[in-house]
XYZ file of C-alpha atoms in Angstrom:
773
model
C -142.194 84.103 254.769
C -139.594 81.585 255.898
C -138.563 83.822 258.736
C -142.251 84.177 259.597
C -142.644 80.413 259.847
C -139.614 80.148 262.107
C -140.910 83.017 264.376
C -144.241 81.311 264.778
C -142.520 78.023 265.768
C -140.343 79.913 268.232
C -143.348 81.624 269.656
C -145.163 78.233 269.988
C -142.172 76.763 271.800
C -141.932 79.700 274.169
C -145.708 79.560 274.808
C -145.387 75.805 275.695
C -142.431 76.431 277.987
C -144.204 79.306 279.753
C -147.259 77.183 280.233
C -145.184 74.291 281.786
C -143.200 76.685 283.983
C -146.536 78.254 285.221
C -148.103 74.799 285.831
C -148.417 73.763 289.455
C -148.729 70.026 288.586
C -146.518 69.017 285.654
C -142.996 70.100 286.936
C -143.722 71.818 290.211
C -140.669 73.540 291.529
C -138.690 73.135 288.376
C -138.190 75.883 285.706
C -137.354 74.871 282.159
C -134.716 77.012 280.459
C -134.095 76.988 276.833
C -131.651 78.115 274.014
C -133.412 79.009 270.741
C -131.681 79.347 267.341
C -132.807 80.006 263.864
C -131.570 77.292 261.517
C -132.243 79.434 258.406
C -133.241 76.087 256.760
C -129.605 75.379 256.095
C -127.816 72.252 257.399
C -124.511 74.041 258.161
C -126.389 76.713 260.169
C -128.322 73.999 262.114
C -125.169 72.107 262.875
C -123.596 75.065 264.746
C -126.129 75.193 267.645
C -126.241 71.340 267.644
C -122.572 71.257 268.439
C -123.091 73.857 271.178
C -125.856 71.711 272.716
C -123.446 68.757 272.975
C -120.834 70.650 274.897
C -120.372 69.641 278.501
C -122.467 71.801 280.852
C -120.655 74.914 281.886
C -117.943 74.472 279.111
C -117.524 75.037 275.483
C -115.946 71.532 274.873
C -117.399 68.233 273.864
C -116.142 65.342 275.841
C -114.742 62.335 273.889
C -115.457 59.393 276.160
C -115.946 55.684 275.986
C -118.951 55.759 278.301
C -121.402 58.696 278.249
C -123.647 57.474 281.025
C -122.570 60.217 283.478
C -121.999 62.801 280.743
C -124.088 65.980 281.264
C -124.447 67.986 278.075
C -125.547 71.589 277.855
C -129.127 70.549 277.194
C -131.414 67.754 278.337
C -133.480 67.533 275.145
C -133.813 69.299 271.750
C -136.997 70.485 269.979
C -136.695 70.701 266.153
C -135.593 71.360 263.546
C -138.581 71.433 261.113
C -137.149 70.050 257.922
C -136.047 66.414 257.204
C -132.796 67.478 255.639
C -131.761 69.211 258.813
C -132.838 66.361 261.067
C -130.841 63.843 259.124
C -127.718 65.816 259.983
C -128.563 66.701 263.625
C -130.191 63.358 264.586
C -127.029 61.456 264.109
C -125.257 63.731 266.508
C -127.916 63.703 269.188
C -128.403 59.847 268.901
C -124.739 59.310 269.560
C -125.276 61.026 272.963
C -128.728 59.599 273.361
C -130.224 63.135 273.720
C -133.935 63.083 272.863
C -134.636 65.227 269.751
C -138.358 65.853 268.839
C -139.071 67.376 265.478
C -142.372 68.952 264.706
C -142.092 68.718 260.866
C -139.413 66.127 259.637
C -141.542 63.463 257.945
C -138.812 61.510 256.089
C -139.244 57.744 256.333
C -135.499 57.374 256.711
C -135.785 58.826 260.193
C -138.104 55.970 261.182
C -135.070 53.718 261.518
C -134.717 53.583 265.270
C -131.399 51.630 265.051
C -129.723 54.590 263.260
C -131.641 57.318 265.122
C -132.585 55.795 268.537
C -133.251 59.191 270.202
C -135.159 60.852 267.372
C -138.854 61.474 267.712
C -141.395 63.458 265.834
C -144.911 64.752 266.404
C -145.971 64.419 262.753
C -146.769 61.336 260.630
C -144.080 59.867 258.447
C -144.094 60.170 254.656
C -145.122 56.474 254.444
C -148.571 57.373 255.798
C -148.819 60.289 253.352
C -147.997 57.955 250.408
C -150.532 55.476 251.519
C -153.266 58.213 251.635
C -152.236 59.458 248.220
C -152.562 56.102 246.647
C -156.044 55.629 248.176
C -157.097 59.082 246.847
C -155.962 58.137 243.347
C -157.688 54.767 243.560
C -161.031 56.252 244.552
C -161.092 58.747 241.673
C -159.853 56.057 239.218
C -156.728 58.077 238.355
C -154.066 55.572 237.226
C -152.079 57.676 234.830
C -150.252 60.454 236.704
C -147.156 62.480 236.798
C -145.149 63.000 240.031
C -142.672 65.717 240.769
C -140.576 66.276 243.898
C -138.195 68.898 245.067
C -134.576 67.948 244.939
C -134.160 67.577 248.647
C -134.578 64.928 251.276
C -138.268 65.567 251.726
C -139.117 65.556 247.966
C -136.885 62.566 247.002
C -137.945 60.447 249.954
C -141.676 61.000 249.818
C -141.665 60.570 245.997
C -139.728 57.320 246.283
C -142.189 55.988 248.767
C -145.139 57.005 246.614
C -143.618 55.403 243.484
C -143.025 52.076 245.311
C -146.735 51.890 246.550
C -148.048 53.109 243.194
C -146.362 50.284 241.365
C -147.965 47.691 243.520
C -151.381 49.352 243.242
C -151.811 49.480 239.421
C -151.129 53.182 239.322
C -148.901 54.077 236.350
C -146.408 56.933 236.454
C -146.374 58.836 233.148
C -143.523 61.027 234.369
C -141.379 61.346 237.390
C -138.934 64.248 238.012
C -137.304 66.569 240.444
C -137.229 70.298 240.473
C -134.308 72.192 242.059
C -134.762 73.280 245.708
C -132.195 75.983 245.237
C -133.677 78.296 242.576
C -130.413 80.312 242.304
C -128.628 77.258 241.018
C -127.269 77.331 237.410
C -129.758 75.544 235.144
C -132.693 75.710 237.556
C -134.777 77.570 235.074
C -134.053 75.114 232.284
C -134.847 72.127 234.643
C -138.252 73.666 235.484
C -139.124 74.244 231.851
C -138.100 70.737 230.873
C -140.315 69.426 233.702
C -143.390 71.399 232.502
C -142.778 70.257 228.876
C -142.590 66.585 229.981
C -145.768 66.882 232.009
C -147.432 68.388 229.062
C -146.316 65.686 226.732
C -147.656 62.916 228.826
C -151.224 64.272 228.517
C -151.898 63.417 232.163
C -154.602 65.195 234.093
C -153.246 64.551 237.616
C -149.870 65.783 238.959
C -148.664 64.713 242.391
C -146.257 67.249 243.846
C -143.955 66.707 246.849
C -142.103 69.964 247.609
C -141.603 72.815 249.989
C -143.262 76.170 249.246
C -140.467 77.780 247.126
C -139.899 74.856 244.716
C -143.577 74.478 244.367
C -143.995 78.170 243.650
C -141.414 78.064 240.980
C -142.969 75.009 239.287
C -146.486 76.508 239.300
C -145.208 79.867 238.016
C -143.510 78.120 235.023
C -146.626 76.024 234.397
C -148.798 79.198 234.097
C -146.234 81.068 232.039
C -145.773 78.134 229.596
C -149.482 77.502 229.292
C -149.786 74.185 230.848
C -153.367 73.108 230.769
C -155.525 72.805 233.883
C -154.641 69.769 235.988
C -155.539 68.228 239.262
C -152.536 69.160 241.462
C -152.342 66.723 244.472
C -150.178 68.272 247.112
C -148.750 68.019 250.563
C -148.845 70.336 253.512
C -145.488 72.107 253.032
C -146.901 73.948 249.904
C -150.618 73.417 250.125
C -150.974 75.464 253.226
C -148.304 77.971 252.277
C -149.376 81.403 251.100
C -146.303 81.552 248.901
C -147.688 79.417 245.983
C -151.217 80.762 246.706
C -150.021 84.344 245.996
C -148.885 83.520 242.531
C -150.705 85.871 240.001
C -153.446 83.933 238.055
C -152.854 80.840 240.232
C -156.480 79.871 239.851
C -155.624 78.897 236.208
C -153.601 75.767 237.273
C -156.779 73.798 237.874
C -157.819 71.902 240.992
C -155.584 71.731 244.111
C -156.171 68.849 246.576
C -153.777 68.258 249.465
C -153.265 66.262 252.623
C -152.574 68.150 255.749
C -152.058 66.915 259.288
C -155.229 66.454 261.344
C -154.323 68.585 264.364
C -156.205 70.665 266.884
C -155.877 74.189 267.986
C -153.635 75.392 270.849
C -155.915 77.229 273.275
C -154.703 80.546 274.305
C -151.843 80.739 271.808
C -153.146 83.598 269.748
C -153.991 85.598 272.853
C -150.466 84.896 274.124
C -148.862 86.211 270.962
C -151.148 89.264 270.859
C -150.307 90.041 274.613
C -146.585 89.635 273.852
C -146.675 92.135 270.943
C -148.816 94.558 272.854
C -146.762 94.439 276.047
C -143.526 95.382 274.392
C -142.777 97.478 271.474
C -140.747 96.103 268.712
C -137.735 98.078 269.777
C -137.931 96.899 273.299
C -138.236 93.360 272.092
C -135.140 93.756 269.990
C -133.249 95.392 272.774
C -134.007 92.500 275.115
C -132.999 90.042 272.345
C -129.606 91.817 271.987
C -129.105 91.832 275.721
C -129.832 88.100 275.928
C -127.339 87.575 273.067
C -124.666 89.466 274.867
C -125.181 87.370 278.057
C -124.043 84.368 275.850
C -120.491 84.094 274.575
C -120.768 85.841 271.199
C -117.588 84.129 270.048
C -119.281 80.933 270.330
C -122.387 81.604 268.241
C -123.898 84.841 266.909
C -127.568 84.827 267.657
C -128.578 88.460 267.041
C -131.938 88.883 265.375
C -131.403 90.720 262.012
C -135.115 91.161 261.049
C -136.670 92.239 264.379
C -137.206 95.754 263.152
C -139.558 94.574 260.455
C -141.882 92.215 262.276
C -145.441 93.265 263.338
C -148.363 91.403 264.707
C -150.239 91.823 261.445
C -147.422 89.889 259.696
C -147.913 86.761 261.556
C -151.544 86.967 262.730
C -153.049 84.977 259.843
C -150.576 82.084 260.387
C -151.102 81.708 264.183
C -153.917 79.204 263.604
C -152.118 76.907 261.114
C -151.632 73.166 261.730
C -147.967 73.402 262.338
C -148.489 75.068 265.764
C -149.845 72.038 267.642
C -146.947 69.726 266.661
C -144.544 72.241 268.209
C -146.667 72.448 271.314
C -146.885 68.652 271.591
C -143.141 68.274 271.068
C -142.317 70.414 274.066
C -144.913 68.716 276.241
C -143.628 65.219 275.312
C -140.253 66.155 276.876
C -141.924 67.819 279.959
C -143.994 64.638 280.443
C -140.924 62.417 280.189
C -139.125 64.668 282.775
C -142.091 64.421 285.100
C -141.874 60.655 285.089
C -138.057 60.256 285.006
C -137.835 62.524 288.047
C -140.650 60.794 289.874
C -142.572 64.059 290.294
C -145.972 64.263 291.990
C -148.628 66.861 291.391
C -147.209 68.923 294.199
C -143.341 68.702 293.963
C -140.416 67.213 292.016
C -137.268 65.807 293.541
C -134.168 67.982 293.114
C -132.073 65.232 291.539
C -129.952 65.251 288.480
C -131.322 63.619 285.364
C -129.477 62.410 282.398
C -130.754 62.670 278.737
C -130.751 59.003 278.114
C -132.989 58.386 281.086
C -135.815 60.187 279.283
C -135.919 57.776 276.404
C -137.616 54.900 278.270
C -140.527 57.099 279.277
C -140.797 58.568 275.894
C -140.931 55.162 274.192
C -143.435 53.454 276.459
C -145.892 55.836 278.023
C -148.632 57.981 276.510
C -149.044 61.627 277.567
C -151.809 64.212 277.358
C -151.787 67.668 275.850
C -154.784 69.887 276.314
C -157.001 66.855 276.950
C -155.822 64.990 273.915
C -153.812 61.727 274.219
C -150.645 61.152 272.286
C -148.198 58.286 272.014
C -145.009 57.645 270.105
C -145.327 54.471 267.997
C -142.553 51.898 267.346
C -140.868 54.260 264.710
C -140.991 57.139 267.288
C -143.753 59.074 265.391
C -147.313 60.088 266.214
C -149.832 59.329 263.418
C -152.776 61.564 263.982
C -154.133 61.104 260.461
C -154.616 63.650 257.714
C -157.335 65.949 256.394
C -158.026 66.266 252.721
C -158.456 69.909 251.766
C -159.287 71.620 248.477
C -158.359 75.138 247.418
C -161.600 77.047 246.982
C -161.762 80.574 245.708
C -164.518 82.719 247.074
C -164.666 86.448 245.924
C -161.026 86.162 244.964
C -159.901 84.858 248.387
C -158.407 81.536 248.931
C -159.960 79.287 251.561
C -159.053 75.780 252.532
C -162.138 73.620 252.195
C -162.058 70.195 254.087
C -163.352 67.520 251.837
C -162.165 64.387 253.381
C -160.424 62.554 256.179
C -157.756 59.776 256.298
C -157.002 57.453 259.304
C -156.075 54.023 257.886
C -158.937 54.484 255.413
C -160.000 57.393 253.247
C -163.346 59.051 253.237
C -163.991 61.802 250.568
C -166.977 64.101 250.361
C -166.947 64.299 246.594
C -169.921 66.627 246.292
C -167.916 69.333 248.040
C -165.095 69.350 245.540
C -165.469 71.645 242.707
C -163.195 70.546 239.935
C -161.929 72.744 237.073
C -163.898 70.810 234.395
C -166.970 72.324 232.663
C -169.336 70.052 234.561
C -167.438 70.442 237.830
C -166.930 66.681 238.010
C -163.660 64.792 238.461
C -161.695 64.410 235.128
C -160.301 61.118 233.997
C -156.612 60.397 233.852
C -156.131 57.047 232.149
C -153.591 56.149 229.504
C -155.529 53.156 228.326
C -159.126 51.799 227.613
C -160.653 49.154 229.736
C -160.253 45.708 228.357
C -163.354 43.776 227.702
C -164.146 40.566 229.749
C -161.972 37.766 228.361
C -159.100 40.116 227.426
C -155.801 40.880 229.259
C -153.370 43.745 229.043
C -150.393 43.142 226.883
C -147.748 45.695 227.818
C -146.271 47.832 225.047
C -142.750 49.186 225.579
C -141.567 49.893 229.094
C -144.618 51.709 230.540
C -147.011 49.463 232.449
C -150.047 51.545 231.397
C -149.524 51.359 227.687
C -150.826 48.132 226.388
C -153.057 46.286 223.916
C -156.166 44.303 224.887
C -155.567 40.765 223.871
C -157.951 37.806 223.929
C -157.229 35.007 226.368
C -156.239 31.820 224.455
C -157.882 28.500 224.887
C -157.665 26.863 228.294
C -156.976 30.213 229.916
C -159.402 32.602 231.464
C -159.643 36.229 232.461
C -159.531 36.704 236.191
C -159.697 40.439 236.893
C -160.028 43.780 235.155
C -156.479 44.886 235.677
C -154.911 41.605 234.909
C -151.739 41.638 232.698
C -152.266 37.987 231.833
C -154.679 35.283 231.658
C -154.794 32.502 234.339
C -154.503 28.924 233.207
C -157.486 26.618 233.946
C -156.884 23.709 236.259
C -155.979 20.484 234.584
C -159.418 18.961 234.775
C -161.089 21.963 233.230
C -161.007 23.884 229.861
C -161.980 27.193 228.525
C -162.653 28.562 225.007
C -160.804 31.617 223.746
C -161.708 35.027 225.480
C -163.313 33.160 228.420
C -164.116 34.416 231.933
C -164.451 30.969 233.525
C -163.395 27.440 233.080
C -165.581 24.446 232.311
C -165.311 20.780 233.412
C -163.631 18.552 230.755
C -165.622 15.652 229.339
C -163.977 12.236 229.004
C -162.999 11.275 225.459
C -162.447 7.682 224.213
C -163.835 5.518 221.398
C -167.418 5.308 222.207
C -169.603 2.263 221.103
C -172.171 4.416 219.295
C -169.876 6.727 217.293
C -169.839 6.236 213.553
C -166.238 5.212 213.328
C -166.553 2.616 216.079
C -169.717 1.190 214.455
C -167.898 0.863 211.072
C -164.962 -0.881 212.626
C -167.224 -3.217 214.641
C -169.109 -3.991 211.464
C -165.892 -4.808 209.715
C -164.859 -6.923 212.668
C -168.173 -8.856 212.435
C -167.714 -9.544 208.748
C -164.158 -10.687 209.321
C -165.395 -13.001 212.057
C -168.097 -14.399 209.873
C -165.636 -14.905 206.995
C -163.276 -16.823 209.387
C -166.196 -18.995 210.655
C -167.199 -19.803 207.056
C -163.621 -20.651 206.212
C -163.277 -22.857 209.339
C -166.501 -24.719 208.586
C -165.349 -25.184 204.962
C -161.950 -26.521 206.130
C -163.538 -28.732 208.752
C -165.899 -30.204 206.110
C -162.883 -31.079 203.799
C -160.512 -31.848 206.498
C -159.291 -35.159 205.121
C -158.850 -33.856 201.558
C -155.493 -33.485 200.056
C -155.616 -29.691 199.909
C -156.452 -29.225 203.609
C -154.011 -31.897 204.684
C -151.284 -30.160 202.629
C -152.149 -26.818 204.375
C -151.684 -28.256 207.882
C -154.792 -30.248 208.451
C -156.226 -29.707 211.953
C -153.571 -27.150 212.627
C -155.310 -24.888 210.054
C -158.472 -25.118 212.236
C -156.542 -23.951 215.184
C -154.998 -21.086 213.166
C -158.513 -20.025 212.101
C -159.709 -20.164 215.693
C -156.868 -17.882 216.742
C -157.745 -15.492 213.955
C -161.299 -15.471 215.178
C -160.305 -14.655 218.712
C -157.984 -12.020 217.427
C -160.642 -10.242 215.418
C -163.056 -10.413 218.393
C -160.298 -8.711 220.510
C -161.163 -5.459 218.733
C -163.969 -5.061 221.225
C -161.302 -4.491 223.954
C -160.489 -1.162 222.347
C -164.012 0.288 222.247
C -165.722 1.907 225.267
C -164.195 3.467 228.428
C -160.673 2.011 229.020
C -159.614 0.761 232.337
C -156.189 -0.380 233.772
C -157.208 -4.086 233.355
C -158.321 -3.608 229.799
C -155.047 -1.796 228.859
C -153.066 -4.643 230.256
C -155.233 -7.191 228.396
C -155.187 -5.576 224.940
C -151.488 -6.260 224.009
C -151.607 -9.702 225.639
C -154.679 -10.847 223.655
C -153.275 -9.638 220.382
C -149.885 -11.184 220.934
C -151.224 -14.542 222.018
C -153.781 -14.918 219.286
C -151.295 -13.901 216.604
C -148.774 -16.301 218.019
C -151.215 -19.133 218.000
C -151.792 -18.539 214.285
C -148.078 -18.204 213.349
C -147.155 -21.188 215.511
C -149.239 -23.462 213.160
C -147.296 -22.098 210.213
C -143.913 -22.981 211.663
C -144.027 -26.867 211.213
C -145.307 -26.424 207.682
C -142.630 -23.816 206.836
C -139.813 -26.034 208.268
C -141.187 -29.044 206.495
C -141.175 -27.180 203.114
C -137.682 -25.917 203.843
C -136.266 -29.326 204.609
C -137.796 -31.000 201.550
C -136.763 -28.274 199.107
C -133.561 -27.026 200.436
C -132.099 -30.071 202.386
C -133.441 -33.130 200.546
C -130.679 -35.481 201.795
C -131.319 -34.692 205.531
C -135.065 -34.415 205.068
C -135.988 -38.068 205.702
C -134.115 -38.101 209.018
C -135.443 -34.615 210.200
C -139.049 -34.547 208.928
C -140.261 -36.585 211.767
C -139.591 -33.618 214.131
C -141.949 -31.377 212.223
C -144.762 -33.654 211.143
C -147.551 -35.526 212.765
C -147.773 -35.379 216.591
C -144.490 -33.600 216.954
C -145.770 -30.707 214.926
C -148.403 -30.136 217.564
C -145.595 -30.308 220.086
C -143.844 -27.319 218.203
C -147.001 -25.440 218.185
C -147.506 -25.946 222.000
C -143.879 -25.034 222.783
C -144.273 -21.795 220.681
C -147.464 -20.808 222.416
C -145.936 -21.681 225.797
C -142.946 -19.317 225.095
C -145.404 -16.610 224.240
C -147.310 -17.087 227.528
C -144.059 -16.758 229.378
C -143.250 -13.512 227.508
C -146.716 -12.253 228.499
C -145.863 -12.700 232.190
C -142.580 -10.852 231.537
C -144.539 -8.049 229.986
C -146.809 -7.764 233.021
C -143.675 -7.694 235.346
C -141.699 -5.210 233.383
C -144.516 -2.799 232.829
C -147.930 -3.471 231.296
C -149.787 -0.827 229.453
C -151.687 1.492 231.793
C -154.572 3.939 231.768
C -153.470 7.454 230.845
C -155.628 10.625 231.449
C -154.243 12.943 228.715
C -155.157 16.523 229.377
C -152.838 18.052 226.656
C -153.852 16.477 223.427
C -157.436 17.712 223.254
C -158.512 21.289 224.105
C -161.801 20.598 225.765
C -161.722 16.891 226.677
C -159.597 14.490 228.725
C -158.411 11.765 226.535
C -158.448 8.253 228.178
C -155.950 6.121 226.373
C -153.786 3.202 227.170
C -150.174 4.154 227.482
C -147.095 2.151 226.953
C -145.184 1.858 230.275
C -142.186 -0.074 229.040
C -141.224 -0.127 225.261
C -138.677 -2.901 226.185
C -141.634 -5.108 227.424
C -143.634 -4.138 224.296
C -140.753 -5.117 222.030
C -140.193 -8.435 223.963
C -143.959 -9.276 223.618
C -144.268 -8.580 219.964
C -140.685 -9.308 218.893
C -141.230 -13.035 219.342
C -144.078 -13.044 216.890
C -142.005 -11.080 214.448
C -139.222 -13.683 214.806
C -141.703 -16.511 214.034
C -142.979 -14.567 211.007
C -139.505 -13.839 209.826
C -138.427 -17.581 210.237
C -141.496 -18.667 208.228
C -140.730 -16.094 205.440
C -137.052 -17.268 205.154
C -138.184 -20.930 204.889
C -140.771 -20.295 202.140
C -140.032 -17.302 200.034
C -137.413 -19.067 197.786
C -139.457 -22.213 197.224
C -140.197 -22.761 193.482
C -143.645 -23.792 192.335
C -143.516 -27.341 190.809
C -145.169 -27.821 187.529
C -148.910 -28.408 187.739
C -148.725 -28.411 191.522
C -150.354 -26.058 194.158
C -147.581 -24.162 196.069
C -148.433 -24.318 199.672
C -145.382 -22.177 200.627
C -146.584 -19.140 198.716
C -149.479 -18.555 201.122
C -147.104 -18.494 204.153
C -144.775 -16.136 202.399
C -147.507 -13.637 201.499
C -149.120 -13.853 204.998
C -145.848 -13.027 206.756
C -144.903 -10.369 204.280
C -148.253 -8.593 204.724
C -147.763 -8.896 208.453
C -144.503 -6.993 208.284
C -145.813 -4.293 205.976
C -148.773 -3.666 208.326
C -146.578 -3.562 211.418
C -144.116 -1.044 209.828
C -147.034 1.418 209.423
C -148.520 0.491 212.796
C -145.374 1.086 214.886
C -144.855 4.566 213.255
C -148.480 5.699 213.969
C -148.798 3.986 217.418
C -145.692 5.651 218.729
C -146.804 9.172 217.805
C -150.558 9.206 218.147
C -151.995 10.658 221.245
C -155.661 10.842 220.432
C -158.632 8.565 220.244
C -157.309 7.430 216.833
C -154.669 5.462 218.726
C -157.372 2.887 219.555
C -158.644 2.998 215.992
C -155.082 2.218 214.738
C -154.849 -0.804 216.930
C -158.192 -2.066 215.700
C -157.289 -1.445 212.117
C -153.952 -3.236 212.628
C -155.715 -6.316 214.145
C -158.291 -6.441 211.320
C -155.690 -5.782 208.681
C -153.443 -8.531 209.965
C -156.376 -10.942 210.286
C -157.690 -10.190 206.762
C -154.165 -10.267 205.350
C -153.484 -13.825 206.701
C -156.941 -14.949 205.745
C -156.705 -13.540 202.136
C -153.282 -14.730 201.509
C -153.275 -18.207 203.064
C -156.866 -19.430 203.410
C -158.998 -17.731 200.763
C -157.109 -19.303 197.791
C -157.679 -22.744 199.310
C -161.375 -21.940 199.837
C -161.609 -21.062 196.121
C -160.240 -24.456 195.137
C -162.528 -26.257 197.671
C -165.624 -24.433 196.483
C -165.059 -23.593 192.758
C -162.397 -26.023 191.645
C -162.933 -29.238 193.472
C -161.335 -31.101 190.642
C -158.029 -29.727 191.706
C -158.353 -31.069 195.196
C -156.301 -34.107 194.322
C -153.206 -35.798 195.642
C -151.203 -35.063 192.492
C -152.128 -31.394 192.414
C -151.874 -30.850 196.186
C -148.907 -32.934 196.819
C -147.860 -32.905 200.500
C -144.158 -31.992 200.548
C -143.355 -34.698 203.016
C -145.738 -37.331 201.717
C -147.448 -37.070 205.179
C -150.438 -39.288 205.732
C -153.821 -37.568 206.467
C -154.413 -36.853 210.210
């Protein structure tokens, strides 16, 4: 059969050359000559005539020159060979001399590199176009779990590699990829074929894509039938789908369904009549005699070209193959060179100039200009190929005879007539070939192992959503949106802060109101008994100021409820620090007074005047002024700012006040801590005199409670990132306020209300003997 293919190509070339020589308009006055050799599908055999073509015209030597501009080789152009393996060998030789070479069957994508093969052309599409068509076919039928096999040659390896690269980017998973030997006489070829069939069977795929020439394809299909491989959909390519070698395998119908892409070509008018006339005009013996005479006219020492099979060829042997699609590419290849010669020579429809033409001069006209063959227009594209598209055919058996049924077309897009395809399944419908189940909406594919098609369906987590059926992961929601688990969309986030009407806020505000009321009652009580010994010993009017600061401090809890803003955030810390400082500042003169009287009695008369009467108010004013200055520093270094926290809560955006500078925070509140610590040191060692009220103990307890509350507050405040941060600050304010009120003022209120008999000068002795204000 291989010889028959070669003979048909040779006849097609001769027919085209005879047509051109008999044409009165294409190359008038010029007769094309030719040398024709059989490559035997072997690179070494193809190399021999290629070297002969490169010899200098009229000699048997190849010139080794620096400049081949004026070099005139034996031939002007080369047609063929058919296979990619052979062209990869010969194209490098002819490209070195810039001799146009036009193949009618080499489809390897490697040959599309015009930098490596500048003078190589082909009249068939490249394997890249074929791979694109195959991927579209698998997509339309939903076959995403397939096996692919290629013959171990340039065509099989190259086409399979292109298909694998495109399949990977189109969500088509390869269950098995393998190569079958192109040389069936090789040691281990049988075992390799058997291993391939076993591997295909183990994958349980229903679709096999086969890139091979006819003989390797025949061997694989024979082993598939012998080893009992189940019926599959075999997706093939022209080299074996149109060949009668695989189709002649006994019981080949049992392999299943065969679909294949073949070049979309037209017929060559007059070719069959030409061949029939050629065979009828000469007997086989006369044909062989002339062939031998022509061989003798050549130098037999250079290349033996005698036909060894001529005695066995009849018209019936080749008649069925005269209309196959491989005839037109040969015809077009010859005409492409003839059209380039016509333009390079400057021919008209009546004559051609008798001027010498160099091979390299043809390249410009082949690259740029279209040409017509039998009324059909052709043009070499940028990769020096002609993409005429493909037909999708199906093997159909009618009364035991194989027919090629056209079922689709491909030209950039694929159209399939599905109703015309009869699959091997019981219902005659396309089988499925999937390794996996479809994931439900809201689930993504979690790959198992190394195969992209083996996976588990996993629910999308919160704040991610499912975007497409074939997604291998969930897409994260935008920052301002959220999504529940197993969601197919995202939803807008709602704002979260401490609302006025939520139960926790209502409870805290109620507690704030009770605290404020208690402070007001205490202040009224102190104001009513302002000139009594007990109130005077407690600081007199300065106690009223302390209560006023505590009232403002408790009311500042309202700053933490409701939607925060940048201004409110900056005001929160300042109000708390100033109010607390105003309270503690009133304790400082009294603490210093107690410390001087009890710890430094000798220096007390001289120093007490700096902490009593009007100068005590001066100390309070200075302390408050320092705190005001520290508030300005806090604003300069970095006040608290509004933070939109999208991470702490799954469905809401948390609006909280963030600390911009912890140094500014420490500076602001550190001063109050220093005042509290100084008051604590001045009062905690003071002993209670017999039958006397101890004024120092209230200050000690108040400052101690303040430190305990702040230790817990700092730990919680620095770590919390929820709405409870505002709650913590409110609780700290109320706890500090109630702590100071309960430890310092409430005991005195008890005496004023329930034990007025103790409100005497003896029992409430002022440490410095200070006169009432």
